[in-house]
mmCIF file of C-alpha atoms and ligand atoms in Angstrom:
data_model
loop_
_atom_site.group_PDB
_atom_site.id
_atom_site.type_symbol
_atom_site.label_atom_id
_atom_site.label_comp_id
_atom_site.label_asym_id
_atom_site.label_seq_id
_atom_site.Cartn_x
_atom_site.Cartn_y
_atom_site.Cartn_z
ATOM 1 C CA UNK H 1 0.000 0.000 0.000
ATOM 2 C CA UNK H 2 1.066 3.579 -0.691
ATOM 3 C CA UNK H 3 2.383 5.394 2.399
ATOM 4 C CA UNK H 4 2.952 8.989 3.497
ATOM 5 C CA UNK H 5 6.503 9.611 4.691
ATOM 6 C CA UNK H 6 7.425 11.658 7.745
ATOM 7 C CA UNK H 7 10.607 13.717 8.247
ATOM 8 C CA UNK H 8 12.193 10.898 10.282
ATOM 9 C CA UNK H 9 11.382 8.327 7.580
ATOM 10 C CA UNK H 10 8.364 6.755 9.302
ATOM 11 C CA UNK H 11 5.635 5.633 6.906
ATOM 12 C CA UNK H 12 1.901 6.074 7.416
ATOM 13 C CA UNK H 13 -0.199 3.569 5.402
ATOM 14 C CA UNK H 14 -2.437 5.840 3.360
ATOM 15 C CA UNK H 15 -5.680 3.956 4.026
ATOM 16 C CA UNK H 16 -6.630 3.107 7.602
ATOM 17 C CA UNK H 17 -9.598 1.932 9.617
ATOM 18 C CA UNK H 18 -11.871 4.444 11.367
ATOM 19 C CA UNK H 19 -13.386 3.365 14.692
ATOM 20 C CA UNK H 20 -15.826 6.124 15.727
ATOM 21 C CA UNK H 21 -19.230 4.502 16.389
ATOM 22 C CA UNK H 22 -17.772 0.998 16.089
ATOM 23 C CA UNK H 23 -19.811 -0.445 18.913
ATOM 24 C CA UNK H 24 -18.608 -2.517 21.837
ATOM 25 C CA UNK H 25 -18.928 -6.138 20.813
ATOM 26 C CA UNK H 26 -18.404 -5.258 17.120
ATOM 27 C CA UNK H 27 -15.131 -3.341 17.186
ATOM 28 C CA UNK H 28 -13.068 -6.307 18.419
ATOM 29 C CA UNK H 29 -14.084 -8.434 15.425
ATOM 30 C CA UNK H 30 -13.701 -5.507 13.021
ATOM 31 C CA UNK H 31 -10.124 -4.812 14.129
ATOM 32 C CA UNK H 32 -9.169 -8.522 14.093
ATOM 33 C CA UNK H 33 -10.632 -8.937 10.597
ATOM 34 C CA UNK H 34 -9.054 -5.692 9.367
ATOM 35 C CA UNK H 35 -5.605 -6.815 10.501
ATOM 36 C CA UNK H 36 -6.092 -10.275 8.997
ATOM 37 C CA UNK H 37 -6.912 -8.834 5.562
ATOM 38 C CA UNK H 38 -4.077 -6.301 5.609
ATOM 39 C CA UNK H 39 -5.053 -3.026 7.325
ATOM 40 C CA UNK H 40 -2.014 -1.635 9.154
ATOM 41 C CA UNK H 41 -3.334 1.795 10.193
ATOM 42 C CA UNK H 42 -6.065 2.186 12.801
ATOM 43 C CA UNK H 43 -7.598 5.492 13.857
ATOM 44 C CA UNK H 44 -8.751 5.597 17.465
ATOM 45 C CA UNK H 45 -9.761 8.229 20.026
ATOM 46 C CA UNK H 46 -10.363 8.176 23.763
ATOM 47 C CA UNK H 47 -13.831 9.674 23.287
ATOM 48 C CA UNK H 48 -14.968 6.791 21.043
ATOM 49 C CA UNK H 49 -15.233 4.696 24.221
ATOM 50 C CA UNK H 50 -13.843 1.556 22.586
ATOM 51 C CA UNK H 51 -10.064 1.755 23.026
ATOM 52 C CA UNK H 52 -9.950 -1.046 25.638
ATOM 53 C CA UNK H 53 -11.703 -3.423 23.239
ATOM 54 C CA UNK H 54 -9.428 -2.351 20.375
ATOM 55 C CA UNK H 55 -6.473 -2.966 22.703
ATOM 56 C CA UNK H 56 -7.636 -6.545 23.288
ATOM 57 C CA UNK H 57 -7.965 -7.087 19.540
ATOM 58 C CA UNK H 58 -4.461 -5.697 18.915
ATOM 59 C CA UNK H 59 -2.942 -7.886 21.636
ATOM 60 C CA UNK H 60 -4.734 -11.013 20.399
ATOM 61 C CA UNK H 61 -3.674 -10.341 16.789
ATOM 62 C CA UNK H 62 -0.084 -9.969 17.944
ATOM 63 C CA UNK H 63 -0.264 -13.140 20.068
ATOM 64 C CA UNK H 64 -1.754 -15.046 17.121
ATOM 65 C CA UNK H 65 1.279 -14.009 15.057
ATOM 66 C CA UNK H 66 -0.859 -12.037 12.584
ATOM 67 C CA UNK H 67 1.041 -8.791 13.015
ATOM 68 C CA UNK H 68 3.892 -7.224 14.942
ATOM 69 C CA UNK H 69 3.518 -3.942 16.811
ATOM 70 C CA UNK H 70 6.090 -2.234 14.608
ATOM 71 C CA UNK H 71 4.051 -3.077 11.495
ATOM 72 C CA UNK H 72 1.054 -1.141 12.793
ATOM 73 C CA UNK H 73 0.343 2.595 12.710
ATOM 74 C CA UNK H 74 -1.871 3.477 15.668
ATOM 75 C CA UNK H 75 -3.356 6.938 16.038
ATOM 76 C CA UNK H 76 -5.357 8.269 18.990
ATOM 77 C CA UNK H 77 -6.666 11.656 20.063
ATOM 78 C CA UNK H 78 -6.639 13.901 23.111
ATOM 79 C CA UNK H 79 -10.201 14.645 24.202
ATOM 80 C CA UNK H 80 -11.360 18.219 24.751
ATOM 81 C CA UNK H 81 -11.551 17.917 28.569
ATOM 82 C CA UNK H 82 -7.908 16.879 28.715
ATOM 83 C CA UNK H 83 -6.129 19.856 27.121
ATOM 84 C CA UNK H 84 -4.536 20.730 30.474
ATOM 85 C CA UNK H 85 -3.474 17.119 31.252
ATOM 86 C CA UNK H 86 -2.089 15.644 28.045
ATOM 87 C CA UNK H 87 0.301 13.188 29.724
ATOM 88 C CA UNK H 88 -2.370 11.703 31.956
ATOM 89 C CA UNK H 89 -4.849 11.347 29.089
ATOM 90 C CA UNK H 90 -2.276 9.673 26.863
ATOM 91 C CA UNK H 91 -1.294 7.215 29.604
ATOM 92 C CA UNK H 92 -4.951 6.125 29.885
ATOM 93 C CA UNK H 93 -5.156 5.629 26.113
ATOM 94 C CA UNK H 94 -1.906 3.636 26.117
ATOM 95 C CA UNK H 95 -3.192 1.434 28.964
ATOM 96 C CA UNK H 96 -6.480 0.851 27.129
ATOM 97 C CA UNK H 97 -4.793 0.092 23.804
ATOM 98 C CA UNK H 98 -2.153 -2.034 25.630
ATOM 99 C CA UNK H 99 0.669 -0.126 23.963
ATOM 100 C CA UNK H 100 3.996 1.405 25.014
ATOM 101 C CA UNK H 101 3.725 4.173 22.429
ATOM 102 C CA UNK H 102 1.379 5.638 19.845
ATOM 103 C CA UNK H 103 2.480 6.348 16.312
ATOM 104 C CA UNK H 104 0.417 9.529 16.255
ATOM 105 C CA UNK H 105 -1.399 11.562 18.908
ATOM 106 C CA UNK H 106 -3.707 14.379 17.827
ATOM 107 C CA UNK H 107 -5.484 17.238 19.596
ATOM 108 C CA UNK H 108 -9.010 16.067 18.702
ATOM 109 C CA UNK H 109 -10.644 19.539 18.519
ATOM 110 C CA UNK H 110 -9.473 23.128 18.941
ATOM 111 C CA UNK H 111 -12.148 23.335 21.648
ATOM 112 C CA UNK H 112 -10.917 22.926 25.232
ATOM 113 C CA UNK H 113 -13.574 21.998 27.783
ATOM 114 C CA UNK H 114 -13.748 22.407 31.528
ATOM 115 C CA UNK H 115 -11.784 19.361 32.783
ATOM 116 C CA UNK H 116 -14.749 18.204 34.902
ATOM 117 C CA UNK H 117 -17.106 17.616 31.932
ATOM 118 C CA UNK H 118 -16.955 15.299 28.926
ATOM 119 C CA UNK H 119 -19.466 17.238 26.816
ATOM 120 C CA UNK H 120 -20.716 20.774 27.435
ATOM 121 C CA UNK H 121 -24.103 21.181 29.090
ATOM 122 C CA UNK H 122 -23.760 24.968 29.389
ATOM 123 C CA UNK H 123 -21.762 27.529 27.401
ATOM 124 C CA UNK H 124 -19.278 28.129 30.248
ATOM 125 C CA UNK H 125 -18.174 24.461 30.026
ATOM 126 C CA UNK H 126 -16.402 25.477 26.799
ATOM 127 C CA UNK H 127 -13.125 27.297 27.451
ATOM 128 C CA UNK H 128 -11.930 30.114 25.240
ATOM 129 C CA UNK H 129 -8.426 30.081 23.712
ATOM 130 C CA UNK H 130 -7.593 32.800 26.287
ATOM 131 C CA UNK H 131 -8.524 30.443 29.157
ATOM 132 C CA UNK H 132 -6.669 27.427 27.683
ATOM 133 C CA UNK H 133 -4.370 28.567 24.852
ATOM 134 C CA UNK H 134 -3.697 26.071 22.050
ATOM 135 C CA UNK H 135 0.022 26.753 22.531
ATOM 136 C CA UNK H 136 -0.242 25.503 26.144
ATOM 137 C CA UNK H 137 -1.982 22.310 25.018
ATOM 138 C CA UNK H 138 0.690 21.922 22.349
ATOM 139 C CA UNK H 139 3.466 22.097 25.002
ATOM 140 C CA UNK H 140 1.821 19.055 26.641
ATOM 141 C CA UNK H 141 1.804 17.299 23.253
ATOM 142 C CA UNK H 142 5.507 18.096 22.790
ATOM 143 C CA UNK H 143 6.271 16.635 26.225
ATOM 144 C CA UNK H 144 4.686 13.270 25.384
ATOM 145 C CA UNK H 145 6.518 13.266 22.049
ATOM 146 C CA UNK H 146 9.856 13.970 23.773
ATOM 147 C CA UNK H 147 9.126 11.190 26.262
ATOM 148 C CA UNK H 148 8.675 8.790 23.326
ATOM 149 C CA UNK H 149 5.055 7.995 24.235
ATOM 150 C CA UNK H 150 3.862 9.392 20.879
ATOM 151 C CA UNK H 151 6.215 9.112 17.908
ATOM 152 C CA UNK H 152 4.386 11.874 16.035
ATOM 153 C CA UNK H 153 2.009 14.602 17.159
ATOM 154 C CA UNK H 154 -0.575 16.620 15.330
ATOM 155 C CA UNK H 155 -3.973 18.223 15.407
ATOM 156 C CA UNK H 156 -7.474 17.620 14.142
ATOM 157 C CA UNK H 157 -10.175 20.019 12.997
ATOM 158 C CA UNK H 158 -7.625 22.858 12.753
ATOM 159 C CA UNK H 159 -8.138 25.520 10.076
ATOM 160 C CA UNK H 160 -5.319 27.203 8.135
ATOM 161 C CA UNK H 161 -5.611 30.124 10.570
ATOM 162 C CA UNK H 162 -5.403 27.957 13.689
ATOM 163 C CA UNK H 163 -2.410 26.083 12.278
ATOM 164 C CA UNK H 164 -0.596 29.239 11.236
ATOM 165 C CA UNK H 165 -1.282 30.859 14.640
ATOM 166 C CA UNK H 166 0.086 27.760 16.398
ATOM 167 C CA UNK H 167 3.233 27.156 14.307
ATOM 168 C CA UNK H 168 5.342 30.035 15.752
ATOM 169 C CA UNK H 169 4.810 28.525 19.235
ATOM 170 C CA UNK H 170 5.971 25.025 18.281
ATOM 171 C CA UNK H 171 9.327 23.444 19.052
ATOM 172 C CA UNK H 172 8.039 20.249 17.429
ATOM 173 C CA UNK H 173 5.779 21.051 14.488
ATOM 174 C CA UNK H 174 2.391 19.349 14.057
ATOM 175 C CA UNK H 175 2.931 16.698 11.384
ATOM 176 C CA UNK H 176 -0.710 15.853 10.684
ATOM 177 C CA UNK H 177 -4.068 17.635 10.573
ATOM 178 C CA UNK H 178 -7.036 15.238 10.519
ATOM 179 C CA UNK H 179 -10.055 16.978 9.017
ATOM 180 C CA UNK H 180 -13.281 16.347 7.151
ATOM 181 C CA UNK H 181 -12.514 15.971 3.441
ATOM 182 C CA UNK H 182 -14.564 14.546 0.587
ATOM 183 C CA UNK H 183 -15.747 15.747 -2.818
ATOM 184 C CA UNK H 184 -18.523 17.877 -1.269
ATOM 185 C CA UNK H 185 -15.936 19.516 1.031
ATOM 186 C CA UNK H 186 -12.486 19.365 -0.570
ATOM 187 C CA UNK H 187 -10.910 22.297 1.375
ATOM 188 C CA UNK H 188 -8.473 23.355 -1.392
ATOM 189 C CA UNK H 189 -6.886 26.185 0.632
ATOM 190 C CA UNK H 190 -6.105 23.832 3.526
ATOM 191 C CA UNK H 191 -4.731 21.205 1.129
ATOM 192 C CA UNK H 192 -2.394 23.824 -0.403
ATOM 193 C CA UNK H 193 -1.302 25.195 2.975
ATOM 194 C CA UNK H 194 -0.631 21.737 4.412
ATOM 195 C CA UNK H 195 1.511 20.829 1.382
ATOM 196 C CA UNK H 196 3.549 24.047 1.780
ATOM 197 C CA UNK H 197 4.105 23.347 5.487
ATOM 198 C CA UNK H 198 4.865 19.614 5.065
ATOM 199 C CA UNK H 199 1.846 18.726 7.168
ATOM 200 C CA UNK H 200 0.094 15.509 6.129
ATOM 201 C CA UNK H 201 -3.691 15.544 5.969
ATOM 202 C CA UNK H 202 -5.958 12.682 6.981
ATOM 203 C CA UNK H 203 -9.523 12.702 5.633
ATOM 204 C CA UNK H 204 -12.320 11.786 8.032
ATOM 205 C CA UNK H 205 -15.950 10.928 7.192
ATOM 206 C CA UNK H 206 -14.904 10.125 3.599
ATOM 207 C CA UNK H 207 -18.130 8.211 2.893
ATOM 208 C CA UNK H 208 -20.492 10.725 4.479
ATOM 209 C CA UNK H 209 -20.641 9.279 8.013
ATOM 210 C CA UNK H 210 -24.175 7.976 7.588
ATOM 211 C CA UNK H 211 -24.147 6.218 10.983
ATOM 212 C CA UNK H 212 -23.730 9.478 12.929
ATOM 213 C CA UNK H 213 -26.249 10.005 15.753
ATOM 214 C CA UNK H 214 -29.513 11.531 14.497
ATOM 215 C CA UNK H 215 -28.958 14.752 16.484
ATOM 216 C CA UNK H 216 -25.752 15.357 14.492
ATOM 217 C CA UNK H 217 -27.541 15.089 11.148
ATOM 218 C CA UNK H 218 -29.103 17.840 9.110
ATOM 219 C CA UNK H 219 -32.296 17.566 7.085
ATOM 220 C CA UNK H 220 -31.835 16.515 3.433
ATOM 221 C CA UNK H 221 -28.085 15.936 3.622
ATOM 222 C CA UNK H 222 -26.522 15.203 0.227
ATOM 223 C CA UNK H 223 -25.333 11.614 -0.253
ATOM 224 C CA UNK H 224 -21.766 11.043 -1.447
ATOM 225 C CA UNK H 225 -22.438 7.347 -2.027
ATOM 226 C CA UNK H 226 -25.403 8.144 -4.307
ATOM 227 C CA UNK H 227 -23.864 11.022 -6.208
ATOM 228 C CA UNK H 228 -24.344 10.508 -9.991
ATOM 229 C CA UNK H 229 -20.857 11.777 -10.950
ATOM 230 C CA UNK H 230 -19.239 9.366 -8.478
ATOM 231 C CA UNK H 231 -21.519 6.562 -9.730
ATOM 232 C CA UNK H 232 -20.468 7.201 -13.365
ATOM 233 C CA UNK H 233 -16.755 7.122 -12.511
ATOM 234 C CA UNK H 234 -17.311 3.936 -10.473
ATOM 235 C CA UNK H 235 -18.987 2.283 -13.445
ATOM 236 C CA UNK H 236 -16.114 3.164 -15.785
ATOM 237 C CA UNK H 237 -13.564 1.597 -13.417
ATOM 238 C CA UNK H 238 -15.811 -1.366 -12.515
ATOM 239 C CA UNK H 239 -15.673 -0.475 -8.813
ATOM 240 C CA UNK H 240 -18.130 0.787 -6.177
ATOM 241 C CA UNK H 241 -18.886 4.464 -5.403
ATOM 242 C CA UNK H 242 -17.252 4.010 -1.968
ATOM 243 C CA UNK H 243 -14.052 2.876 -3.682
ATOM 244 C CA UNK H 244 -14.028 5.971 -5.902
ATOM 245 C CA UNK H 245 -14.532 8.211 -2.866
ATOM 246 C CA UNK H 246 -11.596 6.560 -1.078
ATOM 247 C CA UNK H 247 -9.319 6.374 -4.120
ATOM 248 C CA UNK H 248 -9.815 10.124 -4.623
ATOM 249 C CA UNK H 249 -7.793 10.782 -1.437
ATOM 250 C CA UNK H 250 -5.196 8.122 -2.193
ATOM 251 C CA UNK H 251 -4.648 9.589 -5.670
ATOM 252 C CA UNK H 252 -4.201 13.066 -4.103
ATOM 253 C CA UNK H 253 -1.721 11.842 -1.456
ATOM 254 C CA UNK H 254 -4.095 12.315 1.479
ATOM 255 C CA UNK H 255 -4.573 9.609 4.119
ATOM 256 C CA UNK H 256 -8.126 8.312 4.533
ATOM 257 C CA UNK H 257 -9.777 6.348 7.340
ATOM 258 C CA UNK H 258 -13.173 4.859 6.383
ATOM 259 C CA UNK H 259 -15.021 3.238 9.275
ATOM 260 C CA UNK H 260 -16.621 -0.161 8.856
ATOM 261 C CA UNK H 261 -17.520 -3.125 11.036
ATOM 262 C CA UNK H 262 -18.680 -5.242 8.073
ATOM 263 C CA UNK H 263 -16.151 -7.803 6.766
ATOM 264 C CA UNK H 264 -17.287 -7.283 3.163
ATOM 265 C CA UNK H 265 -17.002 -3.488 3.355
ATOM 266 C CA UNK H 266 -13.650 -3.678 5.160
ATOM 267 C CA UNK H 267 -12.348 -5.583 2.139
ATOM 268 C CA UNK H 268 -14.034 -3.300 -0.375
ATOM 269 C CA UNK H 269 -12.557 -0.219 1.291
ATOM 270 C CA UNK H 270 -9.038 -1.650 1.572
ATOM 271 C CA UNK H 271 -9.026 -2.563 -2.134
ATOM 272 C CA UNK H 272 -9.677 1.109 -2.969
ATOM 273 C CA UNK H 273 -6.093 1.909 -1.957
ATOM 274 C CA UNK H 274 -4.971 0.141 -5.162
ATOM 275 C CA UNK H 275 -7.216 2.175 -7.478
ATOM 276 C CA UNK H 276 -5.781 5.263 -9.184
ATOM 277 C CA UNK H 277 -8.153 7.815 -10.666
ATOM 278 C CA UNK H 278 -7.361 9.646 -13.905
ATOM 279 C CA UNK H 279 -6.876 13.394 -14.240
ATOM 280 C CA UNK H 280 -10.258 13.479 -16.007
ATOM 281 C CA UNK H 281 -11.875 11.729 -13.019
ATOM 282 C CA UNK H 282 -10.266 14.239 -10.648
ATOM 283 C CA UNK H 283 -11.526 17.149 -12.773
ATOM 284 C CA UNK H 284 -15.059 15.773 -12.754
ATOM 285 C CA UNK H 285 -14.913 15.277 -8.979
ATOM 286 C CA UNK H 286 -13.674 18.880 -8.577
ATOM 287 C CA UNK H 287 -17.071 20.079 -9.808
ATOM 288 C CA UNK H 288 -18.804 18.531 -6.781
ATOM 289 C CA UNK H 289 -17.491 21.026 -4.184
ATOM 290 C CA UNK H 290 -20.454 22.446 -2.295
ATOM 291 C CA UNK H 291 -18.680 23.433 0.935
ATOM 292 C CA UNK H 292 -20.803 20.930 2.826
ATOM 293 C CA UNK H 293 -19.673 19.502 6.163
ATOM 294 C CA UNK H 294 -21.293 16.409 7.678
ATOM 295 C CA UNK H 295 -19.585 17.029 11.046
ATOM 296 C CA UNK H 296 -20.465 20.697 11.384
ATOM 297 C CA UNK H 297 -19.112 21.382 14.888
ATOM 298 C CA UNK H 298 -22.338 23.023 16.086
ATOM 299 C CA UNK H 299 -22.040 21.122 19.374
ATOM 300 C CA UNK H 300 -19.210 23.535 20.235
ATOM 301 C CA UNK H 301 -21.010 26.747 19.344
ATOM 302 C CA UNK H 302 -23.928 27.269 21.777
ATOM 303 C CA UNK H 303 -25.143 30.872 22.114
ATOM 304 C CA UNK H 304 -23.139 32.598 24.847
ATOM 305 C CA UNK H 305 -20.121 30.268 24.437
ATOM 306 C CA UNK H 306 -16.671 31.376 23.272
ATOM 307 C CA UNK H 307 -17.047 30.040 19.687
ATOM 308 C CA UNK H 308 -19.291 30.670 16.750
ATOM 309 C CA UNK H 309 -19.168 28.460 13.656
ATOM 310 C CA UNK H 310 -17.158 31.275 12.044
ATOM 311 C CA UNK H 311 -14.508 31.389 14.792
ATOM 312 C CA UNK H 312 -14.440 27.587 15.111
ATOM 313 C CA UNK H 313 -13.731 26.955 11.429
ATOM 314 C CA UNK H 314 -12.389 30.370 10.370
ATOM 315 C CA UNK H 315 -14.433 29.925 7.191
ATOM 316 C CA UNK H 316 -17.145 27.611 5.887
HETATM 317 P P1 NDP Z 401 -17.439 7.255 7.212
HETATM 318 O O1 NDP Z 401 -17.579 8.303 6.174
HETATM 319 O O2 NDP Z 401 -16.240 6.394 7.260
HETATM 320 O O3 NDP Z 401 -18.766 6.373 7.120
HETATM 321 C C1 NDP Z 401 -19.027 5.300 7.963
HETATM 322 C C2 NDP Z 401 -20.363 4.697 7.533
HETATM 323 O O4 NDP Z 401 -20.241 4.192 6.191
HETATM 324 C C3 NDP Z 401 -20.800 3.530 8.379
HETATM 325 O O5 NDP Z 401 -22.209 3.567 8.472
HETATM 326 C C4 NDP Z 401 -20.348 2.313 7.575
HETATM 327 O O6 NDP Z 401 -21.180 1.200 7.869
HETATM 328 C C5 NDP Z 401 -20.584 2.792 6.170
HETATM 329 N N1 NDP Z 401 -19.668 2.170 5.183
HETATM 330 C C6 NDP Z 401 -18.380 1.785 5.352
HETATM 331 N N2 NDP Z 401 -17.871 1.298 4.210
HETATM 332 C C7 NDP Z 401 -18.859 1.364 3.304
HETATM 333 C C8 NDP Z 401 -18.941 0.998 1.936
HETATM 334 N N3 NDP Z 401 -17.898 0.474 1.293
HETATM 335 N N4 NDP Z 401 -20.115 1.204 1.289
HETATM 336 C C9 NDP Z 401 -21.183 1.750 1.935
HETATM 337 N N5 NDP Z 401 -21.160 2.110 3.234
HETATM 338 C C10 NDP Z 401 -20.002 1.932 3.915
HETATM 339 O O7 NDP Z 401 -17.693 8.004 8.606
HETATM 340 P P2 NDP Z 401 -16.948 8.331 9.945
HETATM 341 O O8 NDP Z 401 -17.537 9.602 10.423
HETATM 342 O O9 NDP Z 401 -16.956 7.159 10.831
HETATM 343 O O10 NDP Z 401 -15.432 8.693 9.539
HETATM 344 C C11 NDP Z 401 -14.390 7.749 9.464
HETATM 345 C C12 NDP Z 401 -13.460 7.825 10.665
HETATM 346 O O11 NDP Z 401 -12.855 9.109 10.754
HETATM 347 C C13 NDP Z 401 -14.165 7.701 12.023
HETATM 348 O O12 NDP Z 401 -14.600 6.395 12.287
HETATM 349 C C14 NDP Z 401 -13.088 8.235 12.936
HETATM 350 O O13 NDP Z 401 -12.070 7.260 13.130
HETATM 351 C C15 NDP Z 401 -12.581 9.426 12.118
HETATM 352 N N6 NDP Z 401 -13.290 10.686 12.443
HETATM 353 C C16 NDP Z 401 -12.577 11.682 13.080
HETATM 354 C C17 NDP Z 401 -13.165 12.867 13.418
HETATM 355 C C18 NDP Z 401 -12.357 13.924 14.095
HETATM 356 O O14 NDP Z 401 -12.946 14.870 14.656
HETATM 357 N N7 NDP Z 401 -11.038 13.834 14.079
HETATM 358 C C19 NDP Z 401 -14.598 13.146 13.135
HETATM 359 C C20 NDP Z 401 -15.244 12.078 12.404
HETATM 360 C C21 NDP Z 401 -14.598 10.908 12.089
HETATM 361 P P3 NDP Z 401 -20.585 -0.239 8.353
HETATM 362 O O15 NDP Z 401 -19.732 -0.014 9.567
HETATM 363 O O16 NDP Z 401 -21.831 -0.998 8.666
HETATM 364 O O17 NDP Z 401 -19.833 -0.778 7.178
#
C-alpha cells in the first residue's frame, strides 16, 4: 500500500480503519478482521469509548502471530476535557490500547472543555483560547513526544488560521491535521497550505458518516455514495462508489480512514487503496465542491459560548 513519509522516515499507510461509532462487541471483530486482511493503520480516540476493546484485539492479533507492533500505525486523540493534562490522558489511552507508544497523537478539537465535563451542558463548560491557549496544550503534546510515548504529534479540525497561529509557538511542528474531506468539502486552501508546510492531511468521514447520531444530522443531507458523478466514474472503473470516494484521497496523497464493522465493506474499502483515478476523473470530482460539512461542529457553538461556527472553522 502507498504510504505517506514523515521527516524521520516513518511511513503512514495511506488507508486506515476508522473506529468512531464501532460499537462494543463489534469493534473487536472488526479490528481482528481488518488486521487479517491487511489493514495496518487504525484510527482511534479516547472519546470513542472503545479503546480497551481495540487494545484486546491488537494484543490477540499480535499473540496469534498475525502482526507485529512495529508493522502497525496506531493513532489516537486527546479529548477536549484533557487539554490541560495531556500526559495523563495519553497514559490512559496507552493502557487501554495495551501499547507502550502511539504512532500519532492528535489534539481532537481546537475546543478545550472544563476538565470536569466530557461534553458541554452549558456555554461556560467550553473554554476560550484565552482560558486554555492552544500553545499551552501543544506544550503538553511536545512533552509526550519527547518522552517517546507518541512518535508523532498533530492536530485535528484545525483551520489554516489555527495552524498558522500555532506554528510560531511550536518546538516540534504538528505533522498531521485530521479533518473532514470529501468531494462535497475538498478544502483546497487547507490542502495547499498543508503541502507548503509539510503537514500531512488525513480525511475523516470520507463516505459521508451515515451512521452518525440523528442529532448530528441535518435535514436533506446530500449523499456522497449516491452522487451521480461518483456513480459514473465507479462504473467506468468497474468499482463501487465508496471505492471511488476513497481512491480520490489516495490519488491526491491524502490519508483516509473509512469506518466499517462489516467484513465485506472492510475488504471493499481496503481494495480502494490500489485504485488510481485519472486526471479526467479528478476534474469531474472537482465540480462537486459544495462546501458541505457532515460534522459541522455546532455542538461547540452554543449561544453565549466562546465560539461561533465562524470562529471555530475560520471559514465555511
Ligand atoms: P465514514 O464516512 O467512514 O462512514 C461510515 C459509515 O459508512 C458507516 O455507516 C459504515 O457502515 C458505512 N460504510 C463503510 N464502508 C462502506 C462501503 N464500502 N459502502 C457503503 N457504506 C459503507 O464516517 P466516519 O464519520 O466514521 O469517519 C471515518 C473515521 O474518521 C471515524 O470512524 C473516525 O475514526 C474518524 N473521524 C474523526 C473525526 C475527528 O474529529 N477527528 C470526526 C469524524 C470521524 P458499516 O460499519 O456498517 O460498514
